[in-house]
PDB file of C-alpha atoms in Angstrom:
ATOM      1  CA  MET E  28     -99.532  12.836 -54.666  1.00 48.00           C
ATOM      2  CA  LYS E  29    -101.934  14.827 -52.485  1.00 46.00           C
ATOM      3  CA  LEU E  30    -103.890  13.825 -49.445  1.00 46.00           C
ATOM      4  CA  GLY E  31    -106.701  16.361 -49.169  1.00 47.00           C
ATOM      5  CA  SER E  32    -105.047  19.771 -49.351  1.00 46.00           C
ATOM      6  CA  THR E  33    -101.667  18.657 -48.014  1.00 47.00           C
ATOM      7  CA  ALA E  34     -98.877  17.828 -50.455  1.00 47.00           C
ATOM      8  CA  VAL E  35     -97.075  14.580 -49.722  1.00 46.00           C
ATOM      9  CA  VAL E  36     -93.623  14.019 -51.155  1.00 47.00           C
ATOM     10  CA  VAL E  37     -92.623  10.367 -51.274  1.00 46.00           C
ATOM     11  CA  THR E  38     -89.169   9.274 -52.387  1.00 48.00           C
ATOM     12  CA  SER E  39     -87.153   6.132 -52.013  1.00 47.00           C
ATOM     13  CA  SER E  40     -85.071   7.831 -49.367  1.00 48.00           C
ATOM     14  CA  SER E  41     -88.141   8.906 -47.402  1.00 47.00           C
ATOM     15  CA  VAL E  42     -89.520   5.353 -47.468  1.00 43.00           C
ATOM     16  CA  ALA E  43     -86.173   4.126 -46.197  1.00 45.00           C
ATOM     17  CA  THR E  44     -86.228   6.837 -43.573  1.00 46.00           C
ATOM     18  CA  LEU E  45     -89.583   5.605 -42.352  1.00 46.00           C
ATOM     19  CA  GLY E  46     -88.141   2.117 -41.984  1.00 48.00           C
ATOM     20  CA  PHE E  47     -89.523   0.425 -45.121  1.00 45.00           C
ATOM     21  CA  PRO E  48     -87.431  -1.361 -47.791  1.00 48.00           C
ATOM     22  CA  LYS E  49     -86.841   0.610 -50.987  1.00 48.00           C
ATOM     23  CA  ASN E  50     -88.759  -1.947 -53.108  1.00 49.00           C
ATOM     24  CA  TYR E  51     -91.986  -0.795 -51.434  1.00 43.00           C
ATOM     25  CA  TYR E  52     -91.583   2.459 -53.311  1.00 44.00           C
ATOM     26  CA  ASN E  53     -90.679   0.882 -56.646  1.00 48.00           C
ATOM     27  CA  LYS E  54     -93.649  -1.532 -56.930  1.00 45.00           C
ATOM     28  CA  PRO E  55     -97.155  -1.792 -55.495  1.00 47.00           C
ATOM     29  CA  SER E  56     -97.115  -2.551 -51.803  1.00 47.00           C
ATOM     30  CA  TRP E  57     -99.389  -2.438 -48.789  1.00 43.00           C
ATOM     31  CA  PHE E  58     -97.758   0.934 -47.960  1.00 44.00           C
ATOM     32  CA  GLY E  59     -98.861   2.326 -51.328  1.00 48.00           C
ATOM     33  CA  GLN E  60    -102.344   0.910 -50.857  1.00 50.00           C
ATOM     34  CA  LEU E  61    -102.480   2.537 -47.449  1.00 45.00           C
ATOM     35  CA  LEU E  62    -101.767   5.935 -49.022  1.00 45.00           C
ATOM     36  CA  LYS E  63    -104.465   5.373 -51.640  1.00 48.00           C
ATOM     37  CA  THR E  64    -107.122   4.557 -49.060  1.00 47.00           C
ATOM     38  CA  ASN E  65    -106.490   7.880 -47.264  1.00 49.00           C
ATOM     39  CA  MET E  66    -105.988   6.172 -43.889  1.00 47.00           C
ATOM     40  CA  PHE E  67    -103.338   8.728 -42.924  1.00 44.00           C
ATOM     41  CA  PRO E  68    -104.677  12.062 -41.623  1.00 47.00           C
ATOM     42  CA  HIS E  69    -104.668  14.794 -44.280  1.00 47.00           C
ATOM     43  CA  ASN E  70    -102.062  16.799 -42.417  1.00 48.00           C
ATOM     44  CA  PHE E  71     -99.697  13.852 -41.889  1.00 45.00           C
ATOM     45  CA  PRO E  72     -96.255  15.003 -43.090  1.00 48.00           C
ATOM     46  CA  ILE E  73     -94.070  12.643 -45.049  1.00 45.00           C
ATOM     47  CA  LEU E  74     -90.649  14.189 -45.524  1.00 47.00           C
ATOM     48  CA  SER E  75     -87.476  13.261 -47.270  1.00 44.00           C
ATOM     49  CA  SER E  76     -84.514  12.268 -45.125  1.00 46.00           C
ATOM     50  CA  SER E  77     -82.761  15.588 -45.904  1.00 48.00           C
ATOM     51  CA  SER E  78     -85.842  17.613 -44.893  1.00 47.00           C
ATOM     52  CA  SER E  79     -86.202  15.533 -41.765  1.00 48.00           C
ATOM     53  CA  SER E  80     -82.597  16.170 -40.777  1.00 49.00           C
ATOM     54  CA  ALA E  81     -82.976  19.919 -41.372  1.00 48.00           C
ATOM     55  CA  SER E  82     -86.135  19.980 -39.261  1.00 48.00           C
ATOM     56  CA  ILE E  83     -84.474  18.153 -36.391  1.00 46.00           C
ATOM     57  CA  SER E  84     -81.445  20.426 -36.588  1.00 48.00           C
ATOM     58  CA  THR E  85     -83.621  23.573 -36.520  1.00 51.00           C
ATOM     59  CA  THR E  86     -85.619  22.261 -33.571  1.00 51.00           C
ATOM     60  CA  THR E  87     -82.428  21.495 -31.666  1.00 52.00           C
ATOM     61  CA  GLU E  88     -81.048  24.980 -32.327  1.00 54.00           C
ATOM     62  CA  ASP E  89     -84.333  26.589 -31.271  1.00 57.00           C
ATOM     63  CA  SER E  90     -84.306  24.546 -28.060  1.00 55.00           C
ATOM     64  CA  SER E  91     -80.718  25.595 -27.339  1.00 53.00           C
ATOM     65  CA  ASP E  92     -81.625  29.253 -27.880  1.00 57.00           C
ATOM     66  CA  ALA E  93     -84.600  28.898 -25.553  1.00 54.00           C
ATOM     67  CA  VAL E  94     -82.443  27.342 -22.829  1.00 49.00           C
ATOM     68  CA  ALA E  95     -79.839  30.109 -23.218  1.00 50.00           C
ATOM     69  CA  ALA E  96     -82.527  32.771 -23.004  1.00 53.00           C
ATOM     70  CA  ALA E  97     -84.076  31.161 -19.927  1.00 54.00           C
ATOM     71  CA  LYS E  98     -80.734  30.906 -18.090  1.00 54.00           C
ATOM     72  CA  PRO E  99     -80.413  33.907 -15.749  1.00 55.00           C
ATOM     73  CA  LYS E 100     -77.514  36.237 -16.464  1.00 64.00           C
ATOM     74  CA  GLN E 101     -74.907  36.048 -13.728  1.00 68.00           C
ATOM     75  CA  GLN E 102     -74.746  39.294 -11.788  1.00 81.00           C
ATOM     76  CA  GLN E 103     -71.450  41.022 -11.299  1.00 87.00           C
ATOM     77  CA  PRO E 104     -70.490  41.288  -7.643  1.00 95.00           C
ATOM     78  CA  TRP E 105     -70.301  44.482  -5.622  1.00 98.00           C
ATOM     79  CA  LEU E 106     -67.145  45.248  -3.686  1.00 98.00           C
ATOM     80  CA  ILE E 107     -67.782  46.974  -0.362  1.00 98.00           C
ATOM     81  CA  VAL E 108     -64.645  48.356   1.262  1.00 98.00           C
ATOM     82  CA  GLY E 109     -64.248  49.836   4.717  1.00 98.00           C
ATOM     83  CA  LEU E 110     -61.147  51.978   5.263  1.00 98.00           C
ATOM     84  CA  GLY E 111     -59.141  51.941   8.463  1.00 98.00           C
ATOM     85  CA  ASN E 112     -55.912  50.882  10.168  1.00 97.00           C
ATOM     86  CA  PRO E 113     -55.114  47.308  11.288  1.00 97.00           C
ATOM     87  CA  GLY E 114     -54.323  46.314  14.858  1.00 95.00           C
ATOM     88  CA  LYS E 115     -55.884  46.631  18.316  1.00 93.00           C
ATOM     89  CA  LYS E 116     -54.353  50.056  18.815  1.00 92.00           C
ATOM     90  CA  TYR E 117     -56.724  51.520  16.219  1.00 94.00           C
ATOM     91  CA  HIS E 118     -59.701  49.234  16.772  1.00 91.00           C
ATOM     92  CA  SER E 119     -62.347  51.678  18.019  1.00 90.00           C
ATOM     93  CA  THR E 120     -60.870  54.939  16.836  1.00 95.00           C
ATOM     94  CA  ARG E 121     -62.638  57.510  14.675  1.00 96.00           C
ATOM     95  CA  HIS E 122     -60.411  56.841  11.710  1.00 96.00           C
ATOM     96  CA  ASN E 123     -61.574  53.183  11.742  1.00 97.00           C
ATOM     97  CA  VAL E 124     -65.302  53.819  11.551  1.00 97.00           C
ATOM     98  CA  GLY E 125     -65.241  52.466   7.974  1.00 98.00           C
ATOM     99  CA  PHE E 126     -64.056  49.110   9.318  1.00 98.00           C
ATOM    100  CA  GLN E 127     -66.799  49.189  11.958  1.00 97.00           C
ATOM    101  CA  MET E 128     -69.524  49.904   9.396  1.00 98.00           C
ATOM    102  CA  VAL E 129     -68.407  46.975   7.230  1.00 98.00           C
ATOM    103  CA  ASP E 130     -68.302  44.697  10.293  1.00 98.00           C
ATOM    104  CA  ALA E 131     -71.854  45.717  11.232  1.00 98.00           C
ATOM    105  CA  LEU E 132     -73.066  45.118   7.682  1.00 98.00           C
ATOM    106  CA  ALA E 133     -71.364  41.719   7.395  1.00 98.00           C
ATOM    107  CA  ASP E 134     -72.776  40.637  10.785  1.00 98.00           C
ATOM    108  CA  ALA E 135     -76.281  41.692   9.736  1.00 98.00           C
ATOM    109  CA  GLU E 136     -76.019  39.645   6.536  1.00 97.00           C
ATOM    110  CA  GLY E 137     -74.321  36.642   8.143  1.00 97.00           C
ATOM    111  CA  ILE E 138     -71.136  36.995   6.099  1.00 98.00           C
ATOM    112  CA  SER E 139     -67.726  36.164   7.577  1.00 98.00           C
ATOM    113  CA  ILE E 140     -64.772  38.476   6.898  1.00 98.00           C
ATOM    114  CA  SER E 141     -62.154  36.108   8.245  1.00 95.00           C
ATOM    115  CA  GLY E 142     -60.265  35.313   5.053  1.00 97.00           C
ATOM    116  CA  VAL E 143     -57.097  37.101   3.986  1.00 97.00           C
ATOM    117  CA  SER E 144     -56.651  38.069   0.324  1.00 97.00           C
ATOM    118  CA  PHE E 145     -55.107  40.981  -1.545  1.00 97.00           C
ATOM    119  CA  LYS E 146     -53.614  42.401   1.687  1.00 97.00           C
ATOM    120  CA  ALA E 147     -57.111  42.639   3.190  1.00 98.00           C
ATOM    121  CA  LEU E 148     -59.488  40.826   5.495  1.00 98.00           C
ATOM    122  CA  PHE E 149     -61.895  39.436   2.933  1.00 98.00           C
ATOM    123  CA  GLY E 150     -65.305  37.781   2.724  1.00 98.00           C
ATOM    124  CA  LYS E 151     -67.939  36.837   0.144  1.00 97.00           C
ATOM    125  CA  GLY E 152     -71.691  36.371   0.298  1.00 98.00           C
ATOM    126  CA  PHE E 153     -75.014  37.783  -0.846  1.00 97.00           C
ATOM    127  CA  ILE E 154     -77.233  40.707   0.060  1.00 97.00           C
ATOM    128  CA  GLY E 155     -80.626  39.612  -1.201  1.00 95.00           C
ATOM    129  CA  ASN E 156     -79.781  38.012  -4.545  1.00 95.00           C
ATOM    130  CA  VAL E 157     -76.795  40.281  -5.196  1.00 97.00           C
ATOM    131  CA  PRO E 158     -73.286  38.792  -4.800  1.00 98.00           C
ATOM    132  CA  VAL E 159     -71.005  40.907  -2.625  1.00 98.00           C
ATOM    133  CA  MET E 160     -67.404  40.967  -1.459  1.00 98.00           C
ATOM    134  CA  PHE E 161     -66.307  42.733   1.721  1.00 98.00           C
ATOM    135  CA  ALA E 162     -62.780  43.996   2.213  1.00 98.00           C
ATOM    136  CA  LYS E 163     -60.912  45.694   5.066  1.00 98.00           C
ATOM    137  CA  PRO E 164     -57.436  46.602   3.749  1.00 98.00           C
ATOM    138  CA  GLN E 165     -54.635  45.780   6.192  1.00 98.00           C
ATOM    139  CA  THR E 166     -52.058  48.007   4.494  1.00 97.00           C
ATOM    140  CA  PHE E 167     -52.641  50.946   6.865  1.00 96.00           C
ATOM    141  CA  MET E 168     -54.863  53.781   5.752  1.00 97.00           C
ATOM    142  CA  ASN E 169     -52.425  55.692   3.530  1.00 97.00           C
ATOM    143  CA  ALA E 170     -51.778  52.652   1.316  1.00 98.00           C
ATOM    144  CA  SER E 171     -55.370  51.367   1.055  1.00 98.00           C
ATOM    145  CA  GLY E 172     -55.303  51.599  -2.730  1.00 98.00           C
ATOM    146  CA  GLU E 173     -52.752  48.783  -2.987  1.00 98.00           C
ATOM    147  CA  SER E 174     -55.349  46.361  -1.692  1.00 98.00           C
ATOM    148  CA  VAL E 175     -58.487  47.838  -3.271  1.00 98.00           C
ATOM    149  CA  GLY E 176     -56.862  48.278  -6.689  1.00 98.00           C
ATOM    150  CA  ALA E 177     -55.687  44.657  -6.738  1.00 98.00           C
ATOM    151  CA  ILE E 178     -59.162  43.303  -5.884  1.00 98.00           C
ATOM    152  CA  VAL E 179     -60.890  45.418  -8.532  1.00 98.00           C
ATOM    153  CA  SER E 180     -58.321  44.434 -11.159  1.00 97.00           C
ATOM    154  CA  TYR E 181     -58.438  40.719 -10.371  1.00 97.00           C
ATOM    155  CA  TYR E 182     -62.233  40.399 -10.318  1.00 96.00           C
ATOM    156  CA  LYS E 183     -62.768  42.998 -13.082  1.00 96.00           C
ATOM    157  CA  ILE E 184     -65.347  44.843 -10.993  1.00 97.00           C
ATOM    158  CA  PRO E 185     -66.844  47.944 -12.626  1.00 97.00           C
ATOM    159  CA  LEU E 186     -66.069  51.014 -10.516  1.00 98.00           C
ATOM    160  CA  LYS E 187     -69.766  51.886 -10.308  1.00 97.00           C
ATOM    161  CA  GLN E 188     -70.068  48.739  -8.158  1.00 98.00           C
ATOM    162  CA  VAL E 189     -67.240  49.572  -5.759  1.00 98.00           C
ATOM    163  CA  LEU E 190     -68.486  51.218  -2.555  1.00 98.00           C
ATOM    164  CA  LEU E 191     -65.938  52.894  -0.274  1.00 98.00           C
ATOM    165  CA  ILE E 192     -66.953  53.523   3.340  1.00 98.00           C
ATOM    166  CA  TYR E 193     -64.821  55.884   5.437  1.00 98.00           C
ATOM    167  CA  ASP E 194     -64.722  58.622   8.077  1.00 97.00           C
ATOM    168  CA  ASP E 195     -65.282  62.283   7.246  1.00 97.00           C
ATOM    169  CA  LEU E 196     -64.236  65.257   9.370  1.00 95.00           C
ATOM    170  CA  ASP E 197     -66.496  67.622   7.448  1.00 94.00           C
ATOM    171  CA  LEU E 198     -69.741  65.881   8.429  1.00 95.00           C
ATOM    172  CA  PRO E 199     -71.400  66.159  11.857  1.00 95.00           C
ATOM    173  CA  PHE E 200     -70.833  63.179  14.116  1.00 95.00           C
ATOM    174  CA  ALA E 201     -72.803  60.043  13.088  1.00 95.00           C
ATOM    175  CA  LYS E 202     -74.173  61.723   9.953  1.00 95.00           C
ATOM    176  CA  LEU E 203     -74.175  59.679   6.732  1.00 97.00           C
ATOM    177  CA  ARG E 204     -73.698  60.955   3.192  1.00 96.00           C
ATOM    178  CA  LEU E 205     -73.929  58.778   0.060  1.00 97.00           C
ATOM    179  CA  LEU E 206     -72.502  60.132  -3.195  1.00 97.00           C
ATOM    180  CA  PRO E 207     -72.083  58.542  -6.658  1.00 97.00           C
ATOM    181  CA  LYS E 208     -68.589  60.008  -7.182  1.00 97.00           C
ATOM    182  CA  GLY E 209     -66.253  62.765  -6.019  1.00 97.00           C
ATOM    183  CA  GLY E 210     -62.765  63.641  -4.888  1.00 96.00           C
ATOM    184  CA  HIS E 211     -60.771  62.500  -1.869  1.00 96.00           C
ATOM    185  CA  GLY E 212     -61.586  65.535   0.305  1.00 94.00           C
ATOM    186  CA  GLY E 213     -58.164  65.367   1.912  1.00 94.00           C
ATOM    187  CA  HIS E 214     -58.691  61.783   3.125  1.00 96.00           C
ATOM    188  CA  ASN E 215     -55.391  59.909   2.702  1.00 96.00           C
ATOM    189  CA  GLY E 216     -57.046  56.508   2.276  1.00 97.00           C
ATOM    190  CA  MET E 217     -59.226  57.838  -0.535  1.00 98.00           C
ATOM    191  CA  LYS E 218     -56.210  59.532  -2.129  1.00 98.00           C
ATOM    192  CA  SER E 219     -54.485  56.160  -2.315  1.00 98.00           C
ATOM    193  CA  VAL E 220     -57.551  54.419  -3.766  1.00 98.00           C
ATOM    194  CA  ILE E 221     -58.064  57.071  -6.464  1.00 98.00           C
ATOM    195  CA  ASN E 222     -54.360  56.879  -7.384  1.00 98.00           C
ATOM    196  CA  HIS E 223     -54.654  53.114  -7.878  1.00 98.00           C
ATOM    197  CA  PHE E 224     -57.764  53.663  -9.975  1.00 98.00           C
ATOM    198  CA  LYS E 225     -55.526  55.785 -12.249  1.00 96.00           C
ATOM    199  CA  GLY E 226     -57.241  58.980 -11.175  1.00 97.00           C
ATOM    200  CA  ASN E 227     -60.779  57.692 -11.796  1.00 98.00           C
ATOM    201  CA  ARG E 228     -63.174  59.129  -9.175  1.00 98.00           C
ATOM    202  CA  ASP E 229     -66.415  57.727 -10.594  1.00 98.00           C
ATOM    203  CA  PHE E 230     -67.284  55.265  -7.844  1.00 98.00           C
ATOM    204  CA  PRO E 231     -69.825  55.535  -4.989  1.00 98.00           C
ATOM    205  CA  ARG E 232     -68.804  56.326  -1.441  1.00 98.00           C
ATOM    206  CA  LEU E 233     -70.575  56.309   1.919  1.00 98.00           C
ATOM    207  CA  ARG E 234     -69.066  58.941   4.186  1.00 97.00           C
ATOM    208  CA  ILE E 235     -69.527  58.743   7.955  1.00 97.00           C
ATOM    209  CA  GLY E 236     -69.287  61.951   9.942  1.00 96.00           C
ATOM    210  CA  ILE E 237     -66.896  62.035  12.896  1.00 96.00           C
ATOM    211  CA  GLY E 238     -67.070  65.795  13.469  1.00 94.00           C
ATOM    212  CA  ARG E 239     -64.269  68.305  13.972  1.00 93.00           C
ATOM    213  CA  PRO E 240     -61.674  68.193  16.767  1.00 93.00           C
ATOM    214  CA  PRO E 241     -62.573  70.317  19.782  1.00 90.00           C
ATOM    215  CA  GLY E 242     -60.650  73.514  20.446  1.00 90.00           C
ATOM    216  CA  LYS E 243     -57.123  73.486  19.048  1.00 90.00           C
ATOM    217  CA  MET E 244     -56.669  69.711  19.133  1.00 93.00           C
ATOM    218  CA  ASP E 245     -54.491  68.374  16.330  1.00 93.00           C
ATOM    219  CA  THR E 246     -56.545  66.626  13.637  1.00 92.00           C
ATOM    220  CA  ALA E 247     -54.211  63.617  13.478  1.00 90.00           C
ATOM    221  CA  ASN E 248     -54.600  63.053  17.221  1.00 92.00           C
ATOM    222  CA  PHE E 249     -58.377  63.534  17.027  1.00 95.00           C
ATOM    223  CA  VAL E 250     -59.007  60.897  14.351  1.00 94.00           C
ATOM    224  CA  LEU E 251     -57.026  58.340  16.360  1.00 93.00           C
ATOM    225  CA  ARG E 252     -59.019  58.932  19.548  1.00 92.00           C
ATOM    226  CA  PRO E 253     -61.470  56.217  20.654  1.00 91.00           C
ATOM    227  CA  PHE E 254     -65.195  56.915  20.876  1.00 92.00           C
ATOM    228  CA  THR E 255     -66.880  57.603  24.194  1.00 90.00           C
ATOM    229  CA  LYS E 256     -69.630  55.334  25.539  1.00 90.00           C
ATOM    230  CA  GLN E 257     -72.327  57.801  24.489  1.00 92.00           C
ATOM    231  CA  GLU E 258     -70.788  58.126  21.035  1.00 93.00           C
ATOM    232  CA  HIS E 259     -70.821  54.330  20.668  1.00 92.00           C
ATOM    233  CA  GLU E 260     -74.571  54.328  21.315  1.00 93.00           C
ATOM    234  CA  GLU E 261     -75.081  56.933  18.602  1.00 95.00           C
ATOM    235  CA  LEU E 262     -72.830  54.986  16.255  1.00 95.00           C
ATOM    236  CA  ASP E 263     -74.819  51.783  16.771  1.00 95.00           C
ATOM    237  CA  PHE E 264     -77.958  53.674  15.775  1.00 95.00           C
ATOM    238  CA  MET E 265     -76.196  55.100  12.722  1.00 96.00           C
ATOM    239  CA  PHE E 266     -74.860  51.664  11.717  1.00 97.00           C
ATOM    240  CA  GLN E 267     -78.441  50.380  11.415  1.00 97.00           C
ATOM    241  CA  GLN E 268     -79.192  53.247   9.040  1.00 97.00           C
ATOM    242  CA  GLY E 269     -76.036  52.460   7.081  1.00 97.00           C
ATOM    243  CA  ILE E 270     -76.967  48.789   6.774  1.00 98.00           C
ATOM    244  CA  GLU E 271     -80.355  49.718   5.339  1.00 97.00           C
ATOM    245  CA  ALA E 272     -78.763  52.260   2.994  1.00 98.00           C
ATOM    246  CA  VAL E 273     -76.405  49.644   1.537  1.00 98.00           C
ATOM    247  CA  ARG E 274     -79.233  47.138   1.080  1.00 98.00           C
ATOM    248  CA  ILE E 275     -81.259  49.738  -0.835  1.00 98.00           C
ATOM    249  CA  LEU E 276     -78.201  50.667  -2.904  1.00 98.00           C
ATOM    250  CA  LEU E 277     -77.602  47.109  -4.078  1.00 97.00           C
ATOM    251  CA  LEU E 278     -81.226  46.088  -4.548  1.00 97.00           C
ATOM    252  CA  GLU E 279     -82.929  49.301  -5.699  1.00 97.00           C
ATOM    253  CA  GLY E 280     -80.212  51.661  -6.886  1.00 97.00           C
ATOM    254  CA  LEU E 281     -78.182  54.648  -5.778  1.00 97.00           C
ATOM    255  CA  ASN E 282     -80.879  57.309  -6.141  1.00 97.00           C
ATOM    256  CA  LYS E 283     -83.282  55.565  -3.767  1.00 97.00           C
ATOM    257  CA  SER E 284     -80.490  54.849  -1.321  1.00 98.00           C
ATOM    258  CA  ALA E 285     -79.280  58.478  -1.366  1.00 96.00           C
ATOM    259  CA  THR E 286     -82.857  59.682  -0.754  1.00 95.00           C
ATOM    260  CA  PHE E 287     -83.092  57.346   2.232  1.00 97.00           C
ATOM    261  CA  VAL E 288     -79.748  58.482   3.643  1.00 96.00           C
ATOM    262  CA  ASN E 289     -80.545  62.170   3.249  1.00 88.00           C
ATOM    263  CA  SER E 290     -83.896  61.772   5.007  1.00 89.00           C
ATOM    264  CA  THR E 291     -82.562  59.912   8.067  1.00 84.00           C
ATOM    265  CA  LYS E 292     -82.215  61.621  11.413  1.00 77.00           C
ATOM    266  CA  SER E 293     -79.605  61.045  14.078  1.00 70.00           C
ATOM    267  CA  MET E 294     -80.435  59.576  17.470  1.00 70.00           C
ATOM    268  CA  GLU E 295     -79.854  63.021  18.972  1.00 65.00           C
ATOM    269  CA  GLN E 296     -82.360  64.618  16.564  1.00 64.00           C
ATOM    270  CA  LEU E 297     -84.967  61.961  17.338  1.00 63.00           C
ATOM    271  CA  GLY E 298     -84.438  62.419  21.071  1.00 60.00           C
TER     272      GLY E 298
END
């Protein structure tokens, strides 16, 4: 039977599906008369029960796909690690400037690093909409990889999202340098981390210049010296630059962050 240009398939099962007794299909009924008088719109679909079920099933699947597509993909967290030595004895020394940078960053973002996990002081939070974890290994510098390697392995963090922050003798004091990868440069903490990454060096690092020891001073003694009052003022200025650099790194990418870092000037240069 056709209503206008639309084909209408009527079976006993479809009548039952619509809630009518089967005998309405088998003999003249008011339902049949209603069809004959064209009171249904021409595009009114009358389907068999099997077609109806298939249509409902397809609609449900389409809805599920739409919900899945609309659900935002969960971002993988960044791990930001500052290298240093635990204890008051080393608190404000040059070798602990990585710890200090992470503390400044966590304070700026309102994230507590008071937990203890994986042999590290540990904290979680967000920078913008990006999930982050902060870690300050408490294993002493030369064994930092024990802590960092365990965190990366447990949370399955891609190395491209592991940022190491540490002191560098080869950079002028309070100078920052952001690189996407590289070697350890003689830094014992970085040696340990790379060893626990099975030799993989493809992870970003933010190096903080502490300068070279004056005269013939032993390097080991120099890196364990505390900063002077004037140096602390310069460091505070540099920390603000570092905070901004990390925000750009996480939210806009490494290239933009490296451009920012390379264009910054020290407090001494601005003065």
